[in-house]
Coordinates of C-alpha atoms and ligand atoms in Angstrom, one line a residue:
X26 CA -137.0 1.0 -1.4
X27 CA -133.9 -1.3 -1.7
X28 CA -133.1 -1.1 1.7
X29 CA -136.4 -1.1 3.6
X30 CA -136.9 -4.6 5.7
X31 CA -140.6 -4.9 5.3
X32 CA -140.0 -5.0 1.1
X33 CA -137.6 -7.3 1.7
X34 CA -139.2 -9.8 3.6
X35 CA -142.6 -9.2 1.8
X36 CA -141.6 -9.7 -1.4
X37 CA -139.9 -12.8 0.0
X38 CA -135.9 -12.0 -0.3
X39 CA -135.3 -11.9 3.6
X40 CA -137.1 -15.3 5.0
X41 CA -140.0 -14.7 7.2
X42 CA -142.7 -17.4 8.9
X43 CA -145.4 -17.1 6.8
X44 CA -148.8 -17.3 7.4
X45 CA -150.2 -16.2 4.5
X46 CA -150.1 -14.9 0.5
X47 CA -150.8 -13.6 -2.2
X48 CA -150.1 -11.3 -5.6
X49 CA -150.2 -8.3 -2.5
X50 CA -150.0 -8.6 0.8
X51 CA -147.6 -11.2 3.0
X52 CA -148.7 -11.2 6.6
X53 CA -146.0 -12.8 8.6
X54 CA -145.8 -13.0 12.5
X55 CA -144.0 -10.5 14.3
X56 CA -140.7 -11.2 15.2
X57 CA -141.0 -9.0 19.3
X58 CA -144.9 -10.5 19.6
X59 CA -147.5 -8.9 22.0
X60 CA -149.1 -12.1 22.5
X61 CA -149.4 -15.5 21.0
X62 CA -150.1 -15.4 17.3
X63 CA -148.7 -11.5 16.9
X64 CA -149.2 -11.1 12.8
X65 CA -148.8 -8.0 10.7
X66 CA -149.9 -7.8 7.2
X67 CA -147.3 -6.3 4.6
X68 CA -148.2 -5.1 1.5
X69 CA -145.6 -5.6 -1.5
X70 CA -145.6 -2.8 -2.5
X71 CA -143.8 0.3 -0.4
X72 CA -146.1 2.5 1.6
X73 CA -144.5 4.4 3.9
X74 CA -147.7 4.5 5.7
X75 CA -151.0 5.7 5.5
X76 CA -150.8 9.1 3.7
X77 CA -149.5 7.7 0.7
X78 CA -151.4 4.0 0.0
X79 CA -153.5 3.6 -2.4
X80 CA -157.0 3.2 -1.0
X81 CA -157.3 0.0 -3.3
X82 CA -154.9 -1.5 -0.8
X83 CA -155.5 0.0 2.3
X84 CA -159.2 -1.2 1.2
X85 CA -157.6 -4.8 0.3
X86 CA -155.7 -4.2 3.7
X87 CA -158.1 -4.1 6.2
X88 CA -160.4 -7.1 4.0
X89 CA -157.4 -9.3 4.7
X90 CA -157.5 -8.5 8.2
X91 CA -160.8 -9.7 8.8
X92 CA -159.9 -12.9 6.9
X93 CA -157.2 -13.5 8.7
X94 CA -158.6 -12.5 12.0
X95 CA -161.7 -14.7 11.5
X96 CA -159.1 -17.5 10.8
X97 CA -156.7 -17.5 13.8
X98 CA -159.3 -16.7 16.4
X99 CA -160.2 -20.6 15.7
X100 CA -157.3 -21.9 14.7
X101 CA -155.4 -20.0 18.4
X102 CA -158.6 -20.0 20.4
X103 CA -158.2 -15.8 21.0
X104 CA -160.7 -14.7 23.5
X105 CA -160.7 -11.1 21.4
X106 CA -158.2 -9.7 18.6
X107 CA -157.2 -5.8 17.7
X108 CA -156.5 -4.1 14.8
X109 CA -153.8 -1.2 15.0
X110 CA -151.7 0.7 12.4
X111 CA -149.6 3.1 13.2
X112 CA -148.4 6.1 12.1
X113 CA -145.5 8.3 11.9
X114 CA -143.1 8.1 15.7
X115 CA -145.1 9.9 17.7
X116 CA -147.8 7.0 17.6
X117 CA -145.1 4.4 17.5
X118 CA -144.5 3.6 14.0
X119 CA -141.1 2.1 14.2
X120 CA -141.0 0.9 10.7
X121 CA -141.9 2.9 8.2
X122 CA -143.2 0.8 5.8
X123 CA -147.2 0.6 5.8
X124 CA -148.3 -2.3 8.1
X125 CA -151.5 -3.8 9.9
X126 CA -151.1 -5.6 12.8
X127 CA -153.2 -8.7 14.0
X128 CA -152.9 -9.1 17.5
X129 CA -154.8 -11.6 18.8
X130 CA -156.6 -11.1 23.0
X131 CA -156.8 -14.2 25.7
X132 CA -158.0 -13.8 29.1
X133 CA -155.7 -11.5 30.8
X134 CA -153.4 -11.5 28.8
X135 CA -150.0 -8.8 28.9
X136 CA -151.3 -6.5 26.2
X137 CA -151.0 -3.2 27.0
X138 CA -152.8 -1.2 24.5
X139 CA -154.7 2.0 26.1
X140 CA -155.4 5.8 27.1
X141 CA -156.4 7.5 29.7
X142 CA -160.2 9.3 28.5
X143 CA -159.8 13.2 28.9
X144 CA -163.1 14.9 28.2
X145 CA -164.6 16.6 24.8
X146 CA -165.1 19.9 25.3
X147 CA -168.1 21.5 23.2
X148 CA -165.9 24.3 22.2
X149 CA -163.3 22.2 21.0
X150 CA -166.1 20.2 19.6
X151 CA -167.0 22.7 17.4
X152 CA -163.4 23.7 16.8
X153 CA -162.4 19.7 15.0
X154 CA -165.8 19.3 13.7
X155 CA -165.0 23.1 11.6
X156 CA -161.5 22.1 10.6
X157 CA -161.9 18.5 9.9
X158 CA -164.7 19.4 7.6
X159 CA -162.8 22.3 5.7
X160 CA -160.2 19.4 4.6
X161 CA -162.5 16.0 3.1
Ligands
AMP202 P1 -144.4 -0.6 14.7 O1 -144.5 -0.5 15.9 O2 -145.8 -0.5 14.2 O3 -143.6 0.0 13.5 O4 -144.3 -2.0 14.0 C1 -143.2 -3.0 13.5 C2 -142.9 -3.9 14.2 O5 -142.8 -4.7 13.4 C3 -143.7 -4.5 15.2 O6 -144.3 -4.9 16.3 C4 -141.4 -5.2 15.8 O7 -141.7 -6.0 16.3 C5 -141.9 -5.8 13.9 N1 -141.0 -6.5 13.5 C6 -139.6 -5.4 13.0 N2 -139.1 -6.1 12.8 C7 -139.2 -7.3 12.0 C8 -138.9 -8.5 10.6 N3 -137.6 -8.8 10.9 N4 -139.7 -9.5 11.2 C9 -141.1 -9.6 12.2 N5 -141.5 -8.6 12.8 C10 -140.9 -7.3 13.0
ZN203 ZN1 -140.8 -0.9 1.5

């Protein structure tokens, strides 16, 4: 993807604040951090989102998220950690190259993630289970 900024960053064509790099991934600091240490896992191969990424790459991204969360928690002294991965405009995705947000959390920080809990009705539960099972 010649016009994808995260392809260029992941592959080193554009410089970035890199915390980690291997054959398949680069981990960079987010330029608009939600909290101190907010970082992004970028695969070097281009996948737009969770629907496109290969299963092996998705699995490796989660293993790397665990490794980074452990290292960053020790390094930064955060008291919690969010792993966030957005897909589609409605879900807040703004860069259409798969990435995983690593968001260190601190007591009384200013990070706002969340939703207002609804109510799972019996009818909705049954419909969702039936429809999802058809697709698996
Ligand atoms: P998302 O909304 O999940 O697509 O996240 C995109 C993230 O990429 C945001 O947190 C941005 O702050 C971050 N971002 C966008 N451009 C850059 C860049 N050039 N370097 C580092 N982070 C970036
Ligand atoms: Zn890309």
